[in-house]
Each structure stands twice: as structure tokens, then as C-alpha cells.
PDB file of C-alpha atoms and ligand atoms in Angstrom:
ATOM      1  CA  UNK D   1     -25.098  -4.842  19.577  1.00  0.00           C
ATOM      2  CA  UNK D   2     -21.349  -5.176  18.955  1.00  0.00           C
ATOM      3  CA  UNK D   3     -20.212  -6.701  15.702  1.00  0.00           C
ATOM      4  CA  UNK D   4     -18.259  -9.963  15.583  1.00  0.00           C
ATOM      5  CA  UNK D   5     -14.963 -10.677  13.821  1.00  0.00           C
ATOM      6  CA  UNK D   6     -13.351 -14.131  13.644  1.00  0.00           C
ATOM      7  CA  UNK D   7      -9.575 -14.113  13.187  1.00  0.00           C
ATOM      8  CA  UNK D   8      -7.648 -17.304  12.445  1.00  0.00           C
ATOM      9  CA  UNK D   9      -4.033 -17.326  13.603  1.00  0.00           C
ATOM     10  CA  UNK D  10      -4.771 -14.808  16.358  1.00  0.00           C
ATOM     11  CA  UNK D  11      -2.009 -16.003  18.705  1.00  0.00           C
ATOM     12  CA  UNK D  12       0.775 -14.004  17.018  1.00  0.00           C
ATOM     13  CA  UNK D  13       1.766 -11.410  14.428  1.00  0.00           C
ATOM     14  CA  UNK D  14      -0.903 -10.059  12.075  1.00  0.00           C
ATOM     15  CA  UNK D  15      -3.750 -12.009  13.672  1.00  0.00           C
ATOM     16  CA  UNK D  16      -2.992 -10.748  17.156  1.00  0.00           C
ATOM     17  CA  UNK D  17      -2.688  -7.157  15.894  1.00  0.00           C
ATOM     18  CA  UNK D  18      -5.945  -7.442  13.916  1.00  0.00           C
ATOM     19  CA  UNK D  19      -7.799  -8.834  16.951  1.00  0.00           C
ATOM     20  CA  UNK D  20      -6.416  -6.001  19.084  1.00  0.00           C
ATOM     21  CA  UNK D  21      -7.347  -3.307  16.549  1.00  0.00           C
ATOM     22  CA  UNK D  22     -10.938  -4.511  16.307  1.00  0.00           C
ATOM     23  CA  UNK D  23     -11.276  -4.995  20.076  1.00  0.00           C
ATOM     24  CA  UNK D  24     -10.104  -1.398  20.496  1.00  0.00           C
ATOM     25  CA  UNK D  25     -12.851  -0.419  18.041  1.00  0.00           C
ATOM     26  CA  UNK D  26     -15.502  -2.121  20.189  1.00  0.00           C
ATOM     27  CA  UNK D  27     -15.869  -5.385  18.247  1.00  0.00           C
ATOM     28  CA  UNK D  28     -16.328  -8.749  19.918  1.00  0.00           C
ATOM     29  CA  UNK D  29     -13.620 -11.123  18.734  1.00  0.00           C
ATOM     30  CA  UNK D  30     -13.401 -14.860  18.078  1.00  0.00           C
ATOM     31  CA  UNK D  31      -9.745 -15.831  18.411  1.00  0.00           C
ATOM     32  CA  UNK D  32      -8.459 -19.077  16.896  1.00  0.00           C
ATOM     33  CA  UNK D  33      -5.040 -20.762  16.721  1.00  0.00           C
ATOM     34  CA  UNK D  34      -3.291 -23.883  18.044  1.00  0.00           C
ATOM     35  CA  UNK D  35      -1.567 -22.338  21.089  1.00  0.00           C
ATOM     36  CA  UNK D  36      -4.211 -22.128  23.807  1.00  0.00           C
ATOM     37  CA  UNK D  37      -2.080 -20.241  26.338  1.00  0.00           C
ATOM     38  CA  UNK D  38      -1.342 -17.431  23.845  1.00  0.00           C
ATOM     39  CA  UNK D  39      -5.033 -17.108  22.976  1.00  0.00           C
ATOM     40  CA  UNK D  40      -6.074 -17.113  26.637  1.00  0.00           C
ATOM     41  CA  UNK D  41      -3.512 -14.413  27.448  1.00  0.00           C
ATOM     42  CA  UNK D  42      -4.686 -12.240  24.547  1.00  0.00           C
ATOM     43  CA  UNK D  43      -8.369 -12.811  25.316  1.00  0.00           C
ATOM     44  CA  UNK D  44      -7.886 -11.701  28.908  1.00  0.00           C
ATOM     45  CA  UNK D  45      -5.933  -8.584  27.871  1.00  0.00           C
ATOM     46  CA  UNK D  46      -8.538  -7.573  25.254  1.00  0.00           C
ATOM     47  CA  UNK D  47     -11.478  -8.061  27.616  1.00  0.00           C
ATOM     48  CA  UNK D  48      -9.800  -6.135  30.424  1.00  0.00           C
ATOM     49  CA  UNK D  49      -8.462  -3.299  28.287  1.00  0.00           C
ATOM     50  CA  UNK D  50     -11.370  -2.762  25.926  1.00  0.00           C
ATOM     51  CA  UNK D  51     -14.388  -4.234  27.777  1.00  0.00           C
ATOM     52  CA  UNK D  52     -15.366  -6.386  24.799  1.00  0.00           C
ATOM     53  CA  UNK D  53     -16.228 -10.101  24.682  1.00  0.00           C
ATOM     54  CA  UNK D  54     -13.939 -12.785  23.291  1.00  0.00           C
ATOM     55  CA  UNK D  55     -14.306 -16.448  22.418  1.00  0.00           C
ATOM     56  CA  UNK D  56     -11.106 -18.481  22.122  1.00  0.00           C
ATOM     57  CA  UNK D  57     -11.087 -21.649  20.036  1.00  0.00           C
ATOM     58  CA  UNK D  58      -8.038 -23.876  19.930  1.00  0.00           C
ATOM     59  CA  UNK D  59      -7.683 -25.982  16.783  1.00  0.00           C
ATOM     60  CA  UNK D  60      -5.392 -26.696  13.865  1.00  0.00           C
ATOM     61  CA  UNK D  61      -6.807 -25.350  10.588  1.00  0.00           C
ATOM     62  CA  UNK D  62      -5.309 -28.387   8.820  1.00  0.00           C
ATOM     63  CA  UNK D  63      -7.705 -30.625  10.739  1.00  0.00           C
ATOM     64  CA  UNK D  64     -10.924 -30.555   8.707  1.00  0.00           C
ATOM     65  CA  UNK D  65     -13.025 -32.212  11.419  1.00  0.00           C
ATOM     66  CA  UNK D  66     -11.747 -29.885  14.140  1.00  0.00           C
ATOM     67  CA  UNK D  67     -12.422 -26.785  12.024  1.00  0.00           C
ATOM     68  CA  UNK D  68     -15.996 -27.830  11.279  1.00  0.00           C
ATOM     69  CA  UNK D  69     -16.680 -29.141  14.800  1.00  0.00           C
ATOM     70  CA  UNK D  70     -15.641 -25.799  16.307  1.00  0.00           C
ATOM     71  CA  UNK D  71     -17.052 -23.355  13.775  1.00  0.00           C
ATOM     72  CA  UNK D  72     -20.369 -25.081  13.088  1.00  0.00           C
ATOM     73  CA  UNK D  73     -21.150 -25.397  16.799  1.00  0.00           C
ATOM     74  CA  UNK D  74     -20.588 -21.862  18.023  1.00  0.00           C
ATOM     75  CA  UNK D  75     -22.669 -20.654  20.973  1.00  0.00           C
ATOM     76  CA  UNK D  76     -25.774 -18.888  19.607  1.00  0.00           C
ATOM     77  CA  UNK D  77     -24.562 -15.435  20.668  1.00  0.00           C
ATOM     78  CA  UNK D  78     -21.397 -15.892  18.571  1.00  0.00           C
ATOM     79  CA  UNK D  79     -23.040 -16.993  15.332  1.00  0.00           C
ATOM     80  CA  UNK D  80     -23.735 -13.560  13.810  1.00  0.00           C
ATOM     81  CA  UNK D  81     -20.219 -13.278  12.353  1.00  0.00           C
ATOM     82  CA  UNK D  82     -19.675 -10.120  10.285  1.00  0.00           C
ATOM     83  CA  UNK D  83     -16.039 -10.645   9.270  1.00  0.00           C
ATOM     84  CA  UNK D  84     -13.883 -13.725   8.773  1.00  0.00           C
ATOM     85  CA  UNK D  85     -10.153 -13.021   8.525  1.00  0.00           C
ATOM     86  CA  UNK D  86      -8.346 -16.022   7.041  1.00  0.00           C
ATOM     87  CA  UNK D  87      -4.907 -15.213   8.384  1.00  0.00           C
ATOM     88  CA  UNK D  88      -3.483 -18.477   9.828  1.00  0.00           C
ATOM     89  CA  UNK D  89      -0.561 -19.515   7.687  1.00  0.00           C
ATOM     90  CA  UNK D  90       3.136 -20.083   7.436  1.00  0.00           C
ATOM     91  CA  UNK D  91       6.164 -20.655   5.282  1.00  0.00           C
ATOM     92  CA  UNK D  92       8.449 -23.589   6.042  1.00  0.00           C
ATOM     93  CA  UNK D  93      11.940 -23.520   4.579  1.00  0.00           C
ATOM     94  CA  UNK D  94      13.400 -21.565   1.723  1.00  0.00           C
ATOM     95  CA  UNK D  95      14.940 -24.274  -0.403  1.00  0.00           C
ATOM     96  CA  UNK D  96      15.455 -24.975  -4.052  1.00  0.00           C
ATOM     97  CA  UNK D  97      12.789 -27.242  -5.559  1.00  0.00           C
ATOM     98  CA  UNK D  98      15.046 -30.332  -5.640  1.00  0.00           C
ATOM     99  CA  UNK D  99      16.129 -29.911  -1.997  1.00  0.00           C
ATOM    100  CA  UNK D 100      12.864 -28.818  -0.425  1.00  0.00           C
ATOM    101  CA  UNK D 101      11.199 -31.027   2.119  1.00  0.00           C
ATOM    102  CA  UNK D 102       7.981 -32.787   1.055  1.00  0.00           C
ATOM    103  CA  UNK D 103       6.463 -32.540   4.528  1.00  0.00           C
ATOM    104  CA  UNK D 104       7.063 -28.774   4.560  1.00  0.00           C
ATOM    105  CA  UNK D 105       5.260 -28.536   1.240  1.00  0.00           C
ATOM    106  CA  UNK D 106       2.330 -30.540   2.556  1.00  0.00           C
ATOM    107  CA  UNK D 107       2.075 -28.463   5.746  1.00  0.00           C
ATOM    108  CA  UNK D 108       2.045 -25.204   3.748  1.00  0.00           C
ATOM    109  CA  UNK D 109      -0.618 -26.462   1.365  1.00  0.00           C
ATOM    110  CA  UNK D 110      -2.704 -27.965   4.175  1.00  0.00           C
ATOM    111  CA  UNK D 111      -2.516 -24.776   6.268  1.00  0.00           C
ATOM    112  CA  UNK D 112      -2.450 -21.907   3.789  1.00  0.00           C
ATOM    113  CA  UNK D 113      -4.835 -23.384   1.220  1.00  0.00           C
ATOM    114  CA  UNK D 114      -6.930 -26.168   2.725  1.00  0.00           C
ATOM    115  CA  UNK D 115      -7.204 -24.473   6.137  1.00  0.00           C
ATOM    116  CA  UNK D 116      -8.473 -21.293   4.489  1.00  0.00           C
ATOM    117  CA  UNK D 117     -11.024 -23.303   2.490  1.00  0.00           C
ATOM    118  CA  UNK D 118     -12.252 -25.218   5.550  1.00  0.00           C
ATOM    119  CA  UNK D 119     -12.681 -22.069   7.670  1.00  0.00           C
ATOM    120  CA  UNK D 120     -14.420 -20.211   4.825  1.00  0.00           C
ATOM    121  CA  UNK D 121     -16.825 -23.069   4.161  1.00  0.00           C
ATOM    122  CA  UNK D 122     -17.626 -23.591   7.855  1.00  0.00           C
ATOM    123  CA  UNK D 123     -18.343 -19.897   8.507  1.00  0.00           C
ATOM    124  CA  UNK D 124     -20.088 -19.154   5.198  1.00  0.00           C
ATOM    125  CA  UNK D 125     -23.708 -19.843   6.272  1.00  0.00           C
ATOM    126  CA  UNK D 126     -23.281 -17.275   9.065  1.00  0.00           C
ATOM    127  CA  UNK D 127     -21.628 -14.756   6.730  1.00  0.00           C
ATOM    128  CA  UNK D 128     -24.465 -15.167   4.235  1.00  0.00           C
ATOM    129  CA  UNK D 129     -26.997 -14.329   6.948  1.00  0.00           C
ATOM    130  CA  UNK D 130     -25.066 -11.230   7.949  1.00  0.00           C
ATOM    131  CA  UNK D 131     -24.057 -10.164   4.394  1.00  0.00           C
ATOM    132  CA  UNK D 132     -20.546 -10.348   5.803  1.00  0.00           C
ATOM    133  CA  UNK D 133     -16.984  -9.901   4.643  1.00  0.00           C
ATOM    134  CA  UNK D 134     -14.191 -12.415   4.012  1.00  0.00           C
ATOM    135  CA  UNK D 135     -10.689 -10.987   4.303  1.00  0.00           C
ATOM    136  CA  UNK D 136      -7.967 -13.346   3.099  1.00  0.00           C
ATOM    137  CA  UNK D 137      -4.329 -12.692   3.968  1.00  0.00           C
ATOM    138  CA  UNK D 138      -2.293 -13.544   0.863  1.00  0.00           C
ATOM    139  CA  UNK D 139       1.217 -12.261   0.188  1.00  0.00           C
ATOM    140  CA  UNK D 140       3.400 -10.576  -2.388  1.00  0.00           C
ATOM    141  CA  UNK D 141       4.533 -14.214  -2.774  1.00  0.00           C
ATOM    142  CA  UNK D 142       1.081 -14.775  -4.260  1.00  0.00           C
ATOM    143  CA  UNK D 143       1.734 -12.190  -6.946  1.00  0.00           C
ATOM    144  CA  UNK D 144       5.282 -13.125  -8.108  1.00  0.00           C
ATOM    145  CA  UNK D 145       7.190 -16.350  -7.573  1.00  0.00           C
ATOM    146  CA  UNK D 146      10.718 -15.850  -6.202  1.00  0.00           C
ATOM    147  CA  UNK D 147      13.743 -18.149  -6.081  1.00  0.00           C
ATOM    148  CA  UNK D 148      13.422 -20.927  -3.498  1.00  0.00           C
ATOM    149  CA  UNK D 149       9.881 -19.780  -2.687  1.00  0.00           C
ATOM    150  CA  UNK D 150       8.268 -22.559  -4.768  1.00  0.00           C
ATOM    151  CA  UNK D 151       5.418 -24.056  -2.712  1.00  0.00           C
ATOM    152  CA  UNK D 152       4.979 -21.115  -0.312  1.00  0.00           C
ATOM    153  CA  UNK D 153       4.500 -18.915  -3.401  1.00  0.00           C
ATOM    154  CA  UNK D 154       2.155 -21.516  -4.906  1.00  0.00           C
ATOM    155  CA  UNK D 155       0.053 -21.602  -1.737  1.00  0.00           C
ATOM    156  CA  UNK D 156      -0.285 -17.815  -1.762  1.00  0.00           C
ATOM    157  CA  UNK D 157      -1.093 -17.802  -5.495  1.00  0.00           C
ATOM    158  CA  UNK D 158      -3.882 -20.185  -4.498  1.00  0.00           C
ATOM    159  CA  UNK D 159      -5.093 -17.661  -1.898  1.00  0.00           C
ATOM    160  CA  UNK D 160      -5.172 -15.047  -4.671  1.00  0.00           C
ATOM    161  CA  UNK D 161      -7.183 -17.374  -6.954  1.00  0.00           C
ATOM    162  CA  UNK D 162      -9.548 -18.532  -4.187  1.00  0.00           C
ATOM    163  CA  UNK D 163     -10.240 -14.899  -3.248  1.00  0.00           C
ATOM    164  CA  UNK D 164     -11.177 -14.126  -6.855  1.00  0.00           C
ATOM    165  CA  UNK D 165     -13.379 -17.235  -6.990  1.00  0.00           C
ATOM    166  CA  UNK D 166     -15.114 -16.393  -3.704  1.00  0.00           C
ATOM    167  CA  UNK D 167     -15.755 -12.843  -4.919  1.00  0.00           C
ATOM    168  CA  UNK D 168     -17.475 -14.147  -8.049  1.00  0.00           C
ATOM    169  CA  UNK D 169     -19.440 -17.016  -6.529  1.00  0.00           C
ATOM    170  CA  UNK D 170     -20.536 -15.137  -3.403  1.00  0.00           C
ATOM    171  CA  UNK D 171     -21.621 -12.025  -5.287  1.00  0.00           C
ATOM    172  CA  UNK D 172     -25.185 -13.353  -5.196  1.00  0.00           C
ATOM    173  CA  UNK D 173     -25.108 -13.092  -1.378  1.00  0.00           C
ATOM    174  CA  UNK D 174     -23.641  -9.571  -1.314  1.00  0.00           C
ATOM    175  CA  UNK D 175     -20.627 -10.851   0.586  1.00  0.00           C
ATOM    176  CA  UNK D 176     -17.505  -8.705   0.271  1.00  0.00           C
ATOM    177  CA  UNK D 177     -14.245 -10.539  -0.408  1.00  0.00           C
ATOM    178  CA  UNK D 178     -10.945  -8.751   0.066  1.00  0.00           C
ATOM    179  CA  UNK D 179      -7.463 -10.183  -0.421  1.00  0.00           C
ATOM    180  CA  UNK D 180      -4.638  -8.350   1.309  1.00  0.00           C
ATOM    181  CA  UNK D 181      -1.139  -9.185   0.074  1.00  0.00           C
ATOM    182  CA  UNK D 182       1.624  -7.973   2.413  1.00  0.00           C
ATOM    183  CA  UNK D 183       5.321  -7.883   1.660  1.00  0.00           C
ATOM    184  CA  UNK D 184       8.010  -8.481   4.269  1.00  0.00           C
ATOM    185  CA  UNK D 185       6.707  -7.848   7.790  1.00  0.00           C
ATOM    186  CA  UNK D 186       8.550  -8.325  11.054  1.00  0.00           C
ATOM    187  CA  UNK D 187       6.578 -10.994  12.914  1.00  0.00           C
ATOM    188  CA  UNK D 188       7.350 -14.559  14.033  1.00  0.00           C
ATOM    189  CA  UNK D 189       6.910 -15.542  10.359  1.00  0.00           C
ATOM    190  CA  UNK D 190      10.641 -15.856   9.601  1.00  0.00           C
ATOM    191  CA  UNK D 191      11.478 -17.654  12.863  1.00  0.00           C
ATOM    192  CA  UNK D 192       8.830 -20.215  11.873  1.00  0.00           C
ATOM    193  CA  UNK D 193      10.084 -20.347   8.287  1.00  0.00           C
ATOM    194  CA  UNK D 194      13.664 -20.986   9.407  1.00  0.00           C
ATOM    195  CA  UNK D 195      12.549 -23.427  12.107  1.00  0.00           C
ATOM    196  CA  UNK D 196      13.749 -21.474  15.114  1.00  0.00           C
ATOM    197  CA  UNK D 197      17.013 -20.135  13.623  1.00  0.00           C
ATOM    198  CA  UNK D 198      16.771 -16.630  15.142  1.00  0.00           C
ATOM    199  CA  UNK D 199      19.882 -15.311  13.359  1.00  0.00           C
ATOM    200  CA  UNK D 200      18.626 -16.313   9.923  1.00  0.00           C
ATOM    201  CA  UNK D 201      15.197 -14.910  10.740  1.00  0.00           C
ATOM    202  CA  UNK D 202      16.594 -11.584  11.968  1.00  0.00           C
ATOM    203  CA  UNK D 203      18.708 -11.206   8.815  1.00  0.00           C
ATOM    204  CA  UNK D 204      15.515 -11.068   6.724  1.00  0.00           C
ATOM    205  CA  UNK D 205      14.690  -7.666   8.273  1.00  0.00           C
ATOM    206  CA  UNK D 206      18.207  -6.178   8.474  1.00  0.00           C
ATOM    207  CA  UNK D 207      19.080  -2.982   6.621  1.00  0.00           C
ATOM    208  CA  UNK D 208      15.584  -1.565   6.040  1.00  0.00           C
ATOM    209  CA  UNK D 209      12.340  -0.836   7.852  1.00  0.00           C
ATOM    210  CA  UNK D 210       9.882  -3.676   7.203  1.00  0.00           C
ATOM    211  CA  UNK D 211       6.126  -3.603   7.699  1.00  0.00           C
ATOM    212  CA  UNK D 212       4.901  -4.172  11.255  1.00  0.00           C
ATOM    213  CA  UNK D 213       1.895  -6.285  12.239  1.00  0.00           C
ATOM    214  CA  UNK D 214       0.030  -3.077  13.167  1.00  0.00           C
ATOM    215  CA  UNK D 215       0.350  -1.840   9.554  1.00  0.00           C
ATOM    216  CA  UNK D 216      -1.619  -4.866   8.417  1.00  0.00           C
ATOM    217  CA  UNK D 217      -4.163  -4.452  11.242  1.00  0.00           C
ATOM    218  CA  UNK D 218      -4.695  -0.820  10.146  1.00  0.00           C
ATOM    219  CA  UNK D 219      -5.226  -2.042   6.571  1.00  0.00           C
ATOM    220  CA  UNK D 220      -7.755  -4.666   7.621  1.00  0.00           C
ATOM    221  CA  UNK D 221      -9.559  -2.012   9.670  1.00  0.00           C
ATOM    222  CA  UNK D 222      -9.645   0.261   6.616  1.00  0.00           C
ATOM    223  CA  UNK D 223     -11.035  -2.337   4.210  1.00  0.00           C
ATOM    224  CA  UNK D 224     -13.587  -3.442   6.822  1.00  0.00           C
ATOM    225  CA  UNK D 225     -14.907   0.080   7.298  1.00  0.00           C
ATOM    226  CA  UNK D 226     -15.652   1.194   3.759  1.00  0.00           C
ATOM    227  CA  UNK D 227     -19.282   2.057   2.979  1.00  0.00           C
ATOM    228  CA  UNK D 228     -21.658  -0.863   2.257  1.00  0.00           C
ATOM    229  CA  UNK D 229     -21.484  -0.265  -1.498  1.00  0.00           C
ATOM    230  CA  UNK D 230     -17.655  -0.312  -1.616  1.00  0.00           C
ATOM    231  CA  UNK D 231     -15.470  -3.440  -1.658  1.00  0.00           C
ATOM    232  CA  UNK D 232     -11.681  -3.298  -1.766  1.00  0.00           C
ATOM    233  CA  UNK D 233     -11.024  -6.407  -3.847  1.00  0.00           C
ATOM    234  CA  UNK D 234      -7.276  -6.752  -3.851  1.00  0.00           C
ATOM    235  CA  UNK D 235      -4.667  -4.810  -1.960  1.00  0.00           C
ATOM    236  CA  UNK D 236      -0.876  -5.215  -2.134  1.00  0.00           C
ATOM    237  CA  UNK D 237       1.019  -3.554   0.712  1.00  0.00           C
ATOM    238  CA  UNK D 238       4.788  -3.413   1.129  1.00  0.00           C
ATOM    239  CA  UNK D 239       7.168  -1.289   3.148  1.00  0.00           C
ATOM    240  CA  UNK D 240       8.617   1.657   1.257  1.00  0.00           C
ATOM    241  CA  UNK D 241      11.909  -0.220   0.779  1.00  0.00           C
ATOM    242  CA  UNK D 242      10.203  -3.032  -1.134  1.00  0.00           C
ATOM    243  CA  UNK D 243       8.800  -2.937  -4.687  1.00  0.00           C
ATOM    244  CA  UNK D 244       7.648  -6.565  -4.929  1.00  0.00           C
ATOM    245  CA  UNK D 245       8.791 -10.090  -4.038  1.00  0.00           C
ATOM    246  CA  UNK D 246      12.104  -9.633  -5.860  1.00  0.00           C
ATOM    247  CA  UNK D 247      13.107  -6.001  -5.329  1.00  0.00           C
ATOM    248  CA  UNK D 248      14.058  -4.855  -1.853  1.00  0.00           C
ATOM    249  CA  UNK D 249      16.368  -1.846  -1.284  1.00  0.00           C
ATOM    250  CA  UNK D 250      18.652  -2.538   1.696  1.00  0.00           C
TER     251      UNK D 250
HETATM  252  P1  LIG E 301       3.129 -15.453  12.713  1.00  0.00           P
HETATM  253  O1  LIG E 301       3.992 -16.674  12.706  1.00  0.00           O
HETATM  254  O2  LIG E 301       3.431 -14.371  13.677  1.00  0.00           O
HETATM  255  O3  LIG E 301       1.590 -15.892  12.919  1.00  0.00           O
HETATM  256  C1  LIG E 301       1.051 -16.999  12.263  1.00  0.00           C
HETATM  257  C2  LIG E 301      -0.271 -17.347  12.918  1.00  0.00           C
HETATM  258  O4  LIG E 301      -0.862 -18.451  12.211  1.00  0.00           O
HETATM  259  C3  LIG E 301      -0.100 -17.780  14.360  1.00  0.00           C
HETATM  260  O5  LIG E 301      -1.130 -17.218  15.140  1.00  0.00           O
HETATM  261  C4  LIG E 301      -0.245 -19.285  14.307  1.00  0.00           C
HETATM  262  O6  LIG E 301      -0.823 -19.751  15.520  1.00  0.00           O
HETATM  263  C5  LIG E 301      -1.231 -19.454  13.146  1.00  0.00           C
HETATM  264  N1  LIG E 301      -1.131 -20.774  12.542  1.00  0.00           N
HETATM  265  C6  LIG E 301      -0.096 -21.293  11.850  1.00  0.00           C
HETATM  266  N2  LIG E 301      -0.352 -22.562  11.495  1.00  0.00           N
HETATM  267  C7  LIG E 301      -1.593 -22.853  11.984  1.00  0.00           C
HETATM  268  C8  LIG E 301      -2.411 -24.004  11.964  1.00  0.00           C
HETATM  269  N3  LIG E 301      -2.021 -25.132  11.347  1.00  0.00           N
HETATM  270  N4  LIG E 301      -3.616 -23.944  12.560  1.00  0.00           N
HETATM  271  C9  LIG E 301      -4.021 -22.816  13.179  1.00  0.00           C
HETATM  272  N5  LIG E 301      -3.299 -21.680  13.228  1.00  0.00           N
HETATM  273  C10 LIG E 301      -2.084 -21.717  12.652  1.00  0.00           C
HETATM  274  O7  LIG E 301       3.169 -14.905  11.229  1.00  0.00           O
HETATM  275  P2  LIG E 301       2.391 -13.679  10.508  1.00  0.00           P
HETATM  276  O8  LIG E 301       1.498 -12.997  11.437  1.00  0.00           O
HETATM  277  O9  LIG E 301       3.401 -12.910   9.778  1.00  0.00           O
HETATM  278  O10 LIG E 301       1.563 -14.507   9.435  1.00  0.00           O
HETATM  279  C11 LIG E 301       0.163 -14.394   9.280  1.00  0.00           C
HETATM  280  C12 LIG E 301      -0.194 -14.605   7.834  1.00  0.00           C
HETATM  281  O11 LIG E 301       0.405 -13.576   7.052  1.00  0.00           O
HETATM  282  C13 LIG E 301       0.289 -15.918   7.217  1.00  0.00           C
HETATM  283  O12 LIG E 301      -0.731 -16.418   6.378  1.00  0.00           O
HETATM  284  C14 LIG E 301       1.503 -15.496   6.394  1.00  0.00           C
HETATM  285  O13 LIG E 301       1.727 -16.376   5.312  1.00  0.00           O
HETATM  286  C15 LIG E 301       1.057 -14.136   5.930  1.00  0.00           C
HETATM  287  N6  LIG E 301       2.097 -13.198   5.512  1.00  0.00           N
HETATM  288  C16 LIG E 301       3.143 -12.875   6.344  1.00  0.00           C
HETATM  289  C17 LIG E 301       4.092 -11.961   5.918  1.00  0.00           C
HETATM  290  C18 LIG E 301       5.277 -11.616   6.742  1.00  0.00           C
HETATM  291  O14 LIG E 301       6.308 -11.178   6.174  1.00  0.00           O
HETATM  292  N7  LIG E 301       5.228 -11.723   8.046  1.00  0.00           N
HETATM  293  C19 LIG E 301       3.973 -11.284   4.633  1.00  0.00           C
HETATM  294  C20 LIG E 301       2.861 -11.728   3.836  1.00  0.00           C
HETATM  295  C21 LIG E 301       1.946 -12.618   4.292  1.00  0.00           C
HETATM  296  P3  LIG E 301      -0.403 -21.083  16.300  1.00  0.00           P
HETATM  297  O15 LIG E 301       1.038 -21.336  16.034  1.00  0.00           O
HETATM  298  O16 LIG E 301      -0.713 -20.761  17.724  1.00  0.00           O
HETATM  299  O17 LIG E 301      -1.309 -22.122  15.742  1.00  0.00           O
HETATM  300  C1  LIG E 302       5.733 -13.426   3.326  1.00  0.00           C
HETATM  301  C2  LIG E 302       6.552 -12.454   2.557  1.00  0.00           C
HETATM  302  O1  LIG E 302       8.544 -12.182   1.024  1.00  0.00           O
HETATM  303  O2  LIG E 302       8.686 -13.906   2.709  1.00  0.00           O
HETATM  304  O3  LIG E 302       4.613 -13.835   2.631  1.00  0.00           O
HETATM  305  O4  LIG E 302       7.292 -14.214   0.802  1.00  0.00           O
HETATM  306  S1  LIG E 302       7.829 -13.259   1.730  1.00  0.00           S
END
């Protein structure tokens, strides 16, 4: 029987690439995000191209009730989840602490931290049964704080800490926990961060070759396919032009 992976934030960027990589490898995929039409389009393409099964669930990871309602009431044939990829997330704004918008801060914390906790908690009983794998998408922003990154960096530091905590507390269930921390990658991330300002977003990737979503999908595939006795705990990945959050050679 095919294995099952659940990817949050599957409508775009890393999540879409991860879902595609695993579908190509014969996995059945649970796709979640807020934009139903994007999920439906992807689901159809994956089923047609790779002959696998998909289940699309439309909800906001900030909405605790919606997360639990969807993930605790999966059809029986979708309950044997082997991998949860906590990928849904965003940055909003890049502003100095005194100028930053409180609502942006709340959205980042509610999505990147609380959303990840809700999804993990809702899926955990199924992962325990399957001796599964949690893969959390952090960031280089979760390793070093950079200027005007304040709460985005804090939210990704929280992902780093939660991943360590999950690894310790879930050891008793033989659940693998991997945190992947990418540097700059060319997805819709910057358009979202700069609230639709395409010029500002494009400038983030000018003058060097950034990571692509497929690089992260390849990395997730790698960490998911190590032998049963091997767990990649923590993996930082940047493009060759980037050393860490602060050093980028343009
Ligand atoms: P994208 O904007 O391309 O994708 C973000 C995904 O998250 C979308 O599918 C979006 O779906 C989903 N999402 C956002 N908010 C919510 C929400 N409240 N509820 C449900 N789903 C949500 O960006 P990336 O693919 O680049 O980002 C994916 C992850 O990678 C994020 O956690 C980001 O912080 C992290 N990251 C990105 C880097 C980069 O440079 N691109 C580098 C390091 C980490 P929808 O809008 O349909 O809900
Ligand atoms: C996204 C990468 O450098 O914008 O997490 O923080 S960065």
C-alpha cells in the first residue's frame, strides 16, 4: 500500500514542490492550504500525472477549530499518515521593531508557531501509530536574527525550539523529527512578505542564484528516505551565494 504524506501550505512554493516530489515517488498526498482552487488544480495534476491519490483540505492553520476538525476526522483510508510536513508559513513586512505592524506580528506567530503546533498535535496520534516522521520547515532566520527581521526571526527560532522539544518528547514513540532551515529561496514568499510589491520582492533575488522550491523538495525527500535507524535532526540549506542570514554575496 502507498505511503501517505500530509503537507501544509501545499498551494505554492516549497509545499507544492514537496507534494509533487512525493507524488512522483508514488506516495499518496494530503494537500492543505487556504486557497481551494490552487489545491484542486494541483491535486488533479498529481493524480493524472502520477496515478496517485490525493486528499485536499482547505483551512487556515491559524484556526485551531478548523485544523482539529479537518485533521481529526480524516476518512479512514487517509489516517495512516507516515509524514507530516509543517510547511505553511509566511513573513509579513520587514520593518524596524518600532515601526512594525502588530497585526503582522500576530499573523506570523499564529501561522508559523501556533499553526505548526495545532497541526502537529492533531496528526500526532496517527503518527504514533505509524512510527512516523515530522518535518518542520524552519529558516536560516531561525538560526540568526537579522535587522528588521524581529518577529519573523522569532517565529522561526520557535520552530527550531519546538523541533528540538518534539524530538525529545516523542523519542518514546520512535517518531523522527527533522527541522529543515532554508535560506533565501525564490518562491511567492517575498511577494507575500512585501504585500504584493513585485519589484521589492524581485529585488530580494537579484544578483545571485537563490534556492528553488525543488531544492527543498529534494532535501525533504532525502531526509524522508534515510534508513529506519537514521534521523536527520537539523539541516540548514542555503544557496552557494549565501553563508547565513546576514552574509549574501551578490
Ligand atoms: P509561499 O508563499 O510560496 O508558500 C507559503 C504556503 O503557506 C502557501 O501554500 C500558503 O497557502 C501557505 N499558508 C500561508 N499562510 C497559511 C495559513 N494561515 N493557513 C494555511 N496555509 C497557509 O512561500 P514558501 O514556499 O517559500 O514558504 C513555505 C515555508 O518556507 C514558510 O514556512 C516559510 O517561512 C519558509 N521559508 C521560506 C524561505 C524562502 O526564502 N522562500 C526560506 C526559509 C523558510 P495559502 O496562501 O493558499 O493558504
Ligand atoms: C526566509 C528566508 O532570509 O527571508 O525564511 O529570512 S529570509
